[in-house]
CSV table of C-alpha atoms in Angstrom, one decimal:
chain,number,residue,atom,x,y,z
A,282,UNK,CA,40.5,13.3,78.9
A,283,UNK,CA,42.9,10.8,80.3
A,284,UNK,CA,43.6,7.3,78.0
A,285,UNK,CA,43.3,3.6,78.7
A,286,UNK,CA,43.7,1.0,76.3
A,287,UNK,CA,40.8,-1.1,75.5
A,288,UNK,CA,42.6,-4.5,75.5
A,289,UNK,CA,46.5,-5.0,75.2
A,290,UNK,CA,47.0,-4.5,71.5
A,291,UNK,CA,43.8,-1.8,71.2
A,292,UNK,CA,43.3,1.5,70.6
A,293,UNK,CA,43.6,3.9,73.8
A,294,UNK,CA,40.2,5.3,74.4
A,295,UNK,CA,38.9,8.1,76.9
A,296,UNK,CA,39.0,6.5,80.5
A,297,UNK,CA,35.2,7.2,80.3
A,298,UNK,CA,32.7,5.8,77.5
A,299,UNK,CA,30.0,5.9,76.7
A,300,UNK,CA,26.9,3.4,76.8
A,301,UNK,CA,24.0,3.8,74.2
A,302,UNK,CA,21.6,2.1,75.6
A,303,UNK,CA,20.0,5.0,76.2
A,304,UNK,CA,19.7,5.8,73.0
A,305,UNK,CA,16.8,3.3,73.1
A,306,UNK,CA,13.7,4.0,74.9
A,307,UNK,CA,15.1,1.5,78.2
A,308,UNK,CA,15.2,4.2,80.6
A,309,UNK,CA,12.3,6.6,79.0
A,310,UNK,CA,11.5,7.7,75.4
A,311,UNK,CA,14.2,9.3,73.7
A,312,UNK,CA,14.4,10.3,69.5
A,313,UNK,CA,17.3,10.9,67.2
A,314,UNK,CA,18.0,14.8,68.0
A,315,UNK,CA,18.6,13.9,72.0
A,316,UNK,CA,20.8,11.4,71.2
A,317,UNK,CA,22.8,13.2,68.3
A,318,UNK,CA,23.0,16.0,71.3
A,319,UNK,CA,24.6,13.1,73.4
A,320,UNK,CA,27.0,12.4,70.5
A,321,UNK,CA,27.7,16.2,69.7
A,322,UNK,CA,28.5,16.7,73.6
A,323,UNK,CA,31.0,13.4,73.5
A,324,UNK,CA,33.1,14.3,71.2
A,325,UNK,CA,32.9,17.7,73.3
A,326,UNK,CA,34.4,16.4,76.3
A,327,UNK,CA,36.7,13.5,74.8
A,328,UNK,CA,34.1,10.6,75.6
A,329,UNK,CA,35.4,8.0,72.5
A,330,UNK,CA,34.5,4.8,73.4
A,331,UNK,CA,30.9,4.1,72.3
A,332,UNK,CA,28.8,0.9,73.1
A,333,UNK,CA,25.6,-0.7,71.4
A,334,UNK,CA,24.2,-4.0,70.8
A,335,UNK,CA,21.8,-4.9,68.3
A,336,UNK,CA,19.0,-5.3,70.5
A,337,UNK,CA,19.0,-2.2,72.1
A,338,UNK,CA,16.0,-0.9,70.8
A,339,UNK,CA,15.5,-3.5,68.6
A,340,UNK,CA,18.5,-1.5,66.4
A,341,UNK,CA,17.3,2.1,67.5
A,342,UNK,CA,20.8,2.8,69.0
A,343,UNK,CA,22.8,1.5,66.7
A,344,UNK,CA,20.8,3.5,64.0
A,345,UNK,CA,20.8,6.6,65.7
A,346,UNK,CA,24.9,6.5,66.1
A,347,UNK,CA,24.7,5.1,62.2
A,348,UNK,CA,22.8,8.7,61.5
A,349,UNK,CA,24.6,10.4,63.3
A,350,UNK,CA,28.0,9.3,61.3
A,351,UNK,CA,26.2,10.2,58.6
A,352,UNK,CA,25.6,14.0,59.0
A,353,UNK,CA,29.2,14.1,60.3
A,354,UNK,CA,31.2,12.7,58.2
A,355,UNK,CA,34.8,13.4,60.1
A,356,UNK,CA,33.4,11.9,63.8
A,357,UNK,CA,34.0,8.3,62.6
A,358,UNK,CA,37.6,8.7,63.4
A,359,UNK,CA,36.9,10.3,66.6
A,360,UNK,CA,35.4,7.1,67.7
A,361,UNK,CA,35.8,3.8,69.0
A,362,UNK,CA,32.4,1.8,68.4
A,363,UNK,CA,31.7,-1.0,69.9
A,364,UNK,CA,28.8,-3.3,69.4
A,365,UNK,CA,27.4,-6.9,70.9
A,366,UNK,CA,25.1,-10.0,69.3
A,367,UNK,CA,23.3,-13.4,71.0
A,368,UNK,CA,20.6,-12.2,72.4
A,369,UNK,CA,17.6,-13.4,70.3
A,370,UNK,CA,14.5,-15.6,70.2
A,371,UNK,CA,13.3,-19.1,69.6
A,372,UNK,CA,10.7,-20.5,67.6
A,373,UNK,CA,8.4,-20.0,70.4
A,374,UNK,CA,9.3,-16.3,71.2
A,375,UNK,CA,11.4,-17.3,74.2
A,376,UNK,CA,14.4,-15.5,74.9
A,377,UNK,CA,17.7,-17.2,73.9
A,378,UNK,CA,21.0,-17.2,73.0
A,379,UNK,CA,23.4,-17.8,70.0
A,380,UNK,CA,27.3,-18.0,69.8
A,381,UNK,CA,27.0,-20.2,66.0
A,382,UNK,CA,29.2,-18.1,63.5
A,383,UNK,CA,26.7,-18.2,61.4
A,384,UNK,CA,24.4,-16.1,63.9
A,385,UNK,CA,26.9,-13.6,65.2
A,386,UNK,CA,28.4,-12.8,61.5
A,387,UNK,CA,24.8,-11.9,60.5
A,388,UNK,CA,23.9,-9.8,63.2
A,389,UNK,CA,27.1,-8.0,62.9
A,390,UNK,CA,26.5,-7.6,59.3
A,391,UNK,CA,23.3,-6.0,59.9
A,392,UNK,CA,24.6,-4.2,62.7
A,393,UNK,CA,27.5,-2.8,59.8
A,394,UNK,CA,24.5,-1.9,57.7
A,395,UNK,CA,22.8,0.2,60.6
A,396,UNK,CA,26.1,2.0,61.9
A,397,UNK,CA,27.2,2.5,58.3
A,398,UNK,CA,30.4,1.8,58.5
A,399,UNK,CA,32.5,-1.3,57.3
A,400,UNK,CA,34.2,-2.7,60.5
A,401,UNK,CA,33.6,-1.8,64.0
A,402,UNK,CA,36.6,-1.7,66.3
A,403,UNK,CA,35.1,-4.0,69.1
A,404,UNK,CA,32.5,-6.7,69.0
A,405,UNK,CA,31.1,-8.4,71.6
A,406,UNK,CA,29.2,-11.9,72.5
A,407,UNK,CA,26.4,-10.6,74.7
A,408,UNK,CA,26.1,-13.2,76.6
A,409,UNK,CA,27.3,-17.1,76.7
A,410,UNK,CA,25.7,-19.7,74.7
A,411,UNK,CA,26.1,-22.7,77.1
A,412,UNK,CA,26.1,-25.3,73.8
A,413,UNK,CA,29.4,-23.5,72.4
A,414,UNK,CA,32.5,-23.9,74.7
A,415,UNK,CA,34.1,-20.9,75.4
A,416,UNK,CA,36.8,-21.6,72.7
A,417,UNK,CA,34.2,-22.0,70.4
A,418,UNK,CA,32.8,-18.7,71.2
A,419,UNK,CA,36.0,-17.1,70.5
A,420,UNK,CA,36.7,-18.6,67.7
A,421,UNK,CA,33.6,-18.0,66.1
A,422,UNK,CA,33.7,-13.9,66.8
A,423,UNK,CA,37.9,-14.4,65.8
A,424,UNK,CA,36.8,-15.6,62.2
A,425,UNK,CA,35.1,-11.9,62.0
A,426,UNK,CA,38.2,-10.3,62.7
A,427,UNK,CA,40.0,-12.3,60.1
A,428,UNK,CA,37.2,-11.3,57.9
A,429,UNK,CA,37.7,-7.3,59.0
A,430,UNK,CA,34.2,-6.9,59.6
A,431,UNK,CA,35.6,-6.0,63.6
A,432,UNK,CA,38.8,-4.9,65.2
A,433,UNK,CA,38.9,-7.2,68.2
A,434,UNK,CA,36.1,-9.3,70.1
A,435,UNK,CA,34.7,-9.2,73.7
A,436,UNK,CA,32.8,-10.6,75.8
A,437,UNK,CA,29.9,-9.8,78.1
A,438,UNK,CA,28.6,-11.0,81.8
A,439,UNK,CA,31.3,-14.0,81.5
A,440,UNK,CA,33.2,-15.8,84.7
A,441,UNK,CA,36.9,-15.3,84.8
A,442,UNK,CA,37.4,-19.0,83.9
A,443,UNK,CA,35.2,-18.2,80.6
A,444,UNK,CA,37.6,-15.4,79.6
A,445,UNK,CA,40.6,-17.8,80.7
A,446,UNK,CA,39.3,-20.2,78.4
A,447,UNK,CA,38.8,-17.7,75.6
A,448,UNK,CA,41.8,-16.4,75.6
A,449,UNK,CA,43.3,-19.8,74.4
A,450,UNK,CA,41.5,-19.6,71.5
A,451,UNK,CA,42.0,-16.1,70.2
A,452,UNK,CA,42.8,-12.7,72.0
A,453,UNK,CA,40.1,-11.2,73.5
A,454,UNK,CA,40.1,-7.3,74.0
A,455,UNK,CA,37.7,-6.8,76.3
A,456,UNK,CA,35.0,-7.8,79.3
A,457,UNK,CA,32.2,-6.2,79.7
A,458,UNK,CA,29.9,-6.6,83.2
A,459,UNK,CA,27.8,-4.5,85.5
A,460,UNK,CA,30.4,-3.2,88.5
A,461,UNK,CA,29.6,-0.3,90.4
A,462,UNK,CA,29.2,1.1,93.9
A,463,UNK,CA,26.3,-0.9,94.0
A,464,UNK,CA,27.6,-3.8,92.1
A,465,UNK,CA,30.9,-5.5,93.5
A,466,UNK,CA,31.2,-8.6,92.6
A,467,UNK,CA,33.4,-8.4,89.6
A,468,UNK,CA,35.9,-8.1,92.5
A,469,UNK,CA,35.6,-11.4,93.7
A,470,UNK,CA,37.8,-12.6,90.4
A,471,UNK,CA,37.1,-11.0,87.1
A,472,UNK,CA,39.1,-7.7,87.7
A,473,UNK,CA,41.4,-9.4,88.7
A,474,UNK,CA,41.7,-11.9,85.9
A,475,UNK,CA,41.4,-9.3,82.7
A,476,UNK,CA,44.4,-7.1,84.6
A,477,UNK,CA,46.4,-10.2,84.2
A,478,UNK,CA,45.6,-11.1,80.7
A,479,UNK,CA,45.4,-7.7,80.0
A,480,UNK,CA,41.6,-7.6,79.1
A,481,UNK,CA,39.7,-4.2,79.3
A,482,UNK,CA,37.3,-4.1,81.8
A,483,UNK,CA,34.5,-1.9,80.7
A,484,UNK,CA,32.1,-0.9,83.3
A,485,UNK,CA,28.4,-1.1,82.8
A,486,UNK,CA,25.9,0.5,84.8
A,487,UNK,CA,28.2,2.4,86.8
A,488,UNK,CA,25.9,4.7,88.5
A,489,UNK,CA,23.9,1.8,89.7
A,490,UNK,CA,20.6,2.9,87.3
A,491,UNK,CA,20.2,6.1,89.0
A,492,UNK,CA,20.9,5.1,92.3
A,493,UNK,CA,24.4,7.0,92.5
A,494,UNK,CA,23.1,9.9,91.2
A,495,UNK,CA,22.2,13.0,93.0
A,496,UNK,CA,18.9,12.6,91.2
A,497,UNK,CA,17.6,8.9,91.1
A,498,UNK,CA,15.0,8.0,89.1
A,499,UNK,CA,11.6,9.2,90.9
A,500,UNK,CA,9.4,5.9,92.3
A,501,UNK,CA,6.6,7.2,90.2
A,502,UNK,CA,8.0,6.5,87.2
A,503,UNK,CA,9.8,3.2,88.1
A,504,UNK,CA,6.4,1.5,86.9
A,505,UNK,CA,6.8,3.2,83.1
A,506,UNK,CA,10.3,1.1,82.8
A,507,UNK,CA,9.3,-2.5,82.7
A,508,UNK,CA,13.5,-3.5,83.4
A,509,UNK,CA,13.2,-1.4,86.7
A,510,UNK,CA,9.9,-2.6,87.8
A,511,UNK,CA,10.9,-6.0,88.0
A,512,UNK,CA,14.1,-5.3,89.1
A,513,UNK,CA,14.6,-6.2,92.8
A,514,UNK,CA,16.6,-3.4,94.3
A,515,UNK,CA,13.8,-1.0,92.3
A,516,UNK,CA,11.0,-2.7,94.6
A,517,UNK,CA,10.3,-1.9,97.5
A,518,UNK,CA,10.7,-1.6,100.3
A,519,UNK,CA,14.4,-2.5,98.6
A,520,UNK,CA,14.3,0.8,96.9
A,521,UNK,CA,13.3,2.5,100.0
A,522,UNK,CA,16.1,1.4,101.7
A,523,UNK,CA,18.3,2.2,99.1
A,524,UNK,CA,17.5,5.4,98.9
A,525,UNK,CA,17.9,6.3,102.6
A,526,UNK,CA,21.8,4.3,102.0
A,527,UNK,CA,22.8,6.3,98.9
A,528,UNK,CA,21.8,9.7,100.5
A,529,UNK,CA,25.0,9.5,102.3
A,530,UNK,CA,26.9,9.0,99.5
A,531,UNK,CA,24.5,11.9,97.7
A,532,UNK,CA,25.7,14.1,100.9
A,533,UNK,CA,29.4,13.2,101.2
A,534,UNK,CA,30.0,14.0,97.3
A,535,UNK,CA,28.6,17.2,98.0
A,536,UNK,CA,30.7,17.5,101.0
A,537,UNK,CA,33.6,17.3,98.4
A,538,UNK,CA,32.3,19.6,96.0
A,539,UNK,CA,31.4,17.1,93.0
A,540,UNK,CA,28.3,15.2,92.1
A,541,UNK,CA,27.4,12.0,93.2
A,542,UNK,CA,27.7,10.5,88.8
A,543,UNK,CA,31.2,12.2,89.1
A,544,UNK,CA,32.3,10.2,92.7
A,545,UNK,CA,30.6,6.8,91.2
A,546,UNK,CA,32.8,7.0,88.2
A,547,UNK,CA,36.0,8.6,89.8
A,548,UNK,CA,35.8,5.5,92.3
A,549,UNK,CA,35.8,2.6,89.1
A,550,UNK,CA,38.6,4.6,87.7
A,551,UNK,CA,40.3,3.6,90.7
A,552,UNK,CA,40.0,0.1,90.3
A,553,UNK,CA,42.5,-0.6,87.8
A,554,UNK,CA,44.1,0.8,85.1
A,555,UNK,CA,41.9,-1.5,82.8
A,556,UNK,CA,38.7,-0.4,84.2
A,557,UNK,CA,36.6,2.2,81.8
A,558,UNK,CA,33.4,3.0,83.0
A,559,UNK,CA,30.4,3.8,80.3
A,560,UNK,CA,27.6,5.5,82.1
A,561,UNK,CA,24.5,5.5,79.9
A,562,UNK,CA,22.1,9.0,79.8
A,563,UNK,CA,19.8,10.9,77.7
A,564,UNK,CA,20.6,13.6,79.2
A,565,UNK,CA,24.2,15.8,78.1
A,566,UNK,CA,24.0,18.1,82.0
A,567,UNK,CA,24.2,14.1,83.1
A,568,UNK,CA,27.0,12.9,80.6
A,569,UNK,CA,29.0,15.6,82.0
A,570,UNK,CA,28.4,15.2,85.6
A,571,UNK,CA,29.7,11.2,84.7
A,572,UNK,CA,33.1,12.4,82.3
A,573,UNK,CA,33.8,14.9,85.4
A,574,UNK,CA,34.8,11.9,87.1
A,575,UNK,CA,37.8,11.4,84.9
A,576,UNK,CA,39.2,15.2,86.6
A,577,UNK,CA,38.9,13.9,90.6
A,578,UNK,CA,41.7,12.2,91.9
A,579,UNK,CA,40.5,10.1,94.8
A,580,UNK,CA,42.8,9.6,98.1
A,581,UNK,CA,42.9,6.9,100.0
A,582,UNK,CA,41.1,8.9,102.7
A,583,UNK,CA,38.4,9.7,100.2
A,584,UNK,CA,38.3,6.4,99.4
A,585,UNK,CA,37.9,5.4,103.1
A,586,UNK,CA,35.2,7.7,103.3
A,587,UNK,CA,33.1,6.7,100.7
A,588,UNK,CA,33.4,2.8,101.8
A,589,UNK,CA,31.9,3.9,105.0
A,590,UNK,CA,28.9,5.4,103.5
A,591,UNK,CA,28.5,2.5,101.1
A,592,UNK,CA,29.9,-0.5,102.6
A,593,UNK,CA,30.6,-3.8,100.3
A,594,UNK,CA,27.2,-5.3,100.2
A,595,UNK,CA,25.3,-2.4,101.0
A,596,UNK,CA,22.4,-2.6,98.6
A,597,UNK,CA,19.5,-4.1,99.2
A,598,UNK,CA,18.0,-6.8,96.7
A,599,UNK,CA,19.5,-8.8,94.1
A,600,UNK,CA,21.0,-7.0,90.9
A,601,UNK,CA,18.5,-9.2,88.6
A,602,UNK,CA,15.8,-10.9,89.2
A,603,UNK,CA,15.4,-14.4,88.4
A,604,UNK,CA,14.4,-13.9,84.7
A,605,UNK,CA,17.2,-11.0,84.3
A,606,UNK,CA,19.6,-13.2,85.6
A,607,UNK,CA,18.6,-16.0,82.7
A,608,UNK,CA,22.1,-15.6,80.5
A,609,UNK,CA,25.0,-14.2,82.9
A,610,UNK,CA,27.3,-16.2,84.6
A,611,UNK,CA,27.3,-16.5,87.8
A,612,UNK,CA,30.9,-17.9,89.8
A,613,UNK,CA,31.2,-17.0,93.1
C-alpha cells in the first residue's frame, strides 16, 4: 500500500488505517475472533495504522488488539497503534472531560496494560478540556512522551486555532476529526492548517456511517444502535433523503467499476498528502472494499463527477445532535 507520514517527524504508515471502534459493539455486537479476522486481513493488505480509545467499549477494543498481539507475537512491529483518553464521568454520572496529567497518564497506563505493550506510537486527547488551555493540553500528553509511555500525541475534534496553539507547546503528530463526503467542514480551515504545520490529518468516519457504502446500514436496525438513533442525518425523513442522494454516488461508483467504500476513501486521499482515512468495519469483504481505495487514482474529471452527485452540503441533518456535539469544537 502506498505511505504517508503520520506527523512530520513520524513513522510512514499505509495511506489507509484503520479505526477499531468497531471492535466494540457501537455499530452491532462483535467478539474477539471477528475482530482478530479484521486484524489478520490488515496486515494482509498493508492497513498499519490502528486507532482505539479507551472508551471504546469501555476497553473492549483496545483488549481485543492487546490479544490479538498476544497470539502474534511478530505483528507488533507491523503496526502503528494509536490510542485516545478524556472522555469520562463526573461524580454524578454526567459525561465529562479531562486534559489533567494526572488523568491522561492513568488512562494511558491502563490503556498500556490492555494493549500489552509498553509505549504506543500515538496518543491522543479525545477531546478538549475547556479548563486546560490548549498549551496545557499539550504539555500534559508531551510529559508522556518524555516519560516513553507514547511516541508522539494528537489531538481529536479540535479547531485549527487549538492545534496552532498546541503546537507552541510541544509537537503535535496528528488531528484527528470526522471528514468525509458527507462531512466537509474540516475544509473550511483545519486541513489546511495541519498541511502547514505538518500535522497528519487522520480521517474518521470516512464512509459517512454507512451512508457511502453500497450497502448502508438497513433503517430496521438503526433503532438497535443507540449513536445512530439519535443521530440526526439517521432520522428521518433526513435519512430518507439521504438515501435517495447517496444512490447516485452508489450508481456512479459502479459506473466506474469500484465500490462506493473504495470512491469515499479514494476521494480523502485526494485531499492532501496528510490526509489518512481509517474506515471502521466488522466486517474483512468491507475492510477491503475501503483499502481498495488506496489502488484508484481519481482525475479531475472523476472528481468533477462525483461533486455533482454529492454537492458540498449535500446531506441532510446535522452530523451530531445537540448532546453528540457536547465536547467538539466548533469554528466556523
Amino acid at each position: 500500500m502506498k505511505q504517508r507520514k503520520l506527523g512530520a517527524q513520524g513513522p510512514e504508515v499505509g495511506c489507509i488505517g484503520y479505526g477499531a471502534m468497531s471492535f466494540s459493539d457501537m455499530y452491532g455486537p462483535t467478539n474477539e475472533a471477528e475482530s482478530h479476522a479484521i486484524l489478520d486481513s490488515c496486515r494482509d493488505l498493508g492497513v498499519t495504522l490502528l486507532d482505539s480509545a479507551n472508551i471504546y467499549g469501555m476497553g473492549k477494543s483496545e483488549s481485543a488488539i492487546g490479544s490479538y498481539l498476544s497470539a502474534n507475537p511478530g505483528a507488533r512491529d507491523e503496526f502503528v497503534i494509536s490510542t485516545k483518553a478524556t472522555i469520562t464521568r463526573d461524580a454524578d454520572g454526567n459525561r465529562c472531560f479531562d486534559n489533567s496529567a494526572e488523568h491522561l497518564e492513568a488512562e494511558l497506563d491502563k490503556s498500556l496494560q490492555r494493549l500489552g505493550v509498553e509505549c504506543v506510537d500515538l496518543f491522543y486527547a479525545h477531546r478538549r478540556d475547556p479548563r486546560f488551555t490548549p498549551e496545557e493540553t499539550a504539555a500534559n500528553l508531551g510529559r508522556l512522551v518524555e516519560k516513553g509511555k507514547t511516541r508522539a500525541i494528537g489531538l481529536s475534534e479540535v479547531a485549527p486555532s487549538t492545534l496552532r496553539r498546541a503546537m507552541t507547546a510541544f509537537p503535535v503528530a496528528a488531528v484527528q476529526s470526522e471528514y468525509s463526503l458527507s462531512t466537509r467542514f474540516p475544509d473550511l480551515g483545519l486541513v489546511q492548517a495541519c498541511a502547514e504545520l505538518g500535522v497528519a490529518f487522520v480521517a474518521f468516519s470516512p464512509v459517512g456511517r454507512s451512508l457511502l457504502t453500497d450497502n448502508p446500514i438497513p433503517k430496521a436496525r438503526i433503532p438497535q444502535l443507540p449513536f445512530l438513533a439519535g443521530n440526526p442525518r439517521f432520522m428521518e425523513p433526513n435519512l430518507s433523503e439521504n438515501l435517495r442522494i447517496t444512490d447516485k454516488f452508489r450508481a456512479l461508483a459502479a459506473q466506474m467499476g469500484t465500490s462506493a467504500a473504495a470512491l469515499a476513501n479514494a476521494w480523502l486521499l485526494t485531499r492532501g498528502d496528510h490526509v489518512i482515512p481509517i474506515p471502521g468495519t466488522r466486517s474483512v469483504k468491507h475492510l477491503e472494499e475501503c483499502v481498495a481505495g488506496a489502488d484508484l487514482t481519481l482525475t479531475p474529471e472523476d472528481l468533477e463527477r462525483i461533486e455533482t452527485v454529492l454537492p458540498v452540503g449535500w446531506a441532510h441533518g446535522d452530523r451530531y445532535s445537540d448532546e453528540q456535539w457536547i465536547g467538539p469544537e466548533r469554528y466556523c
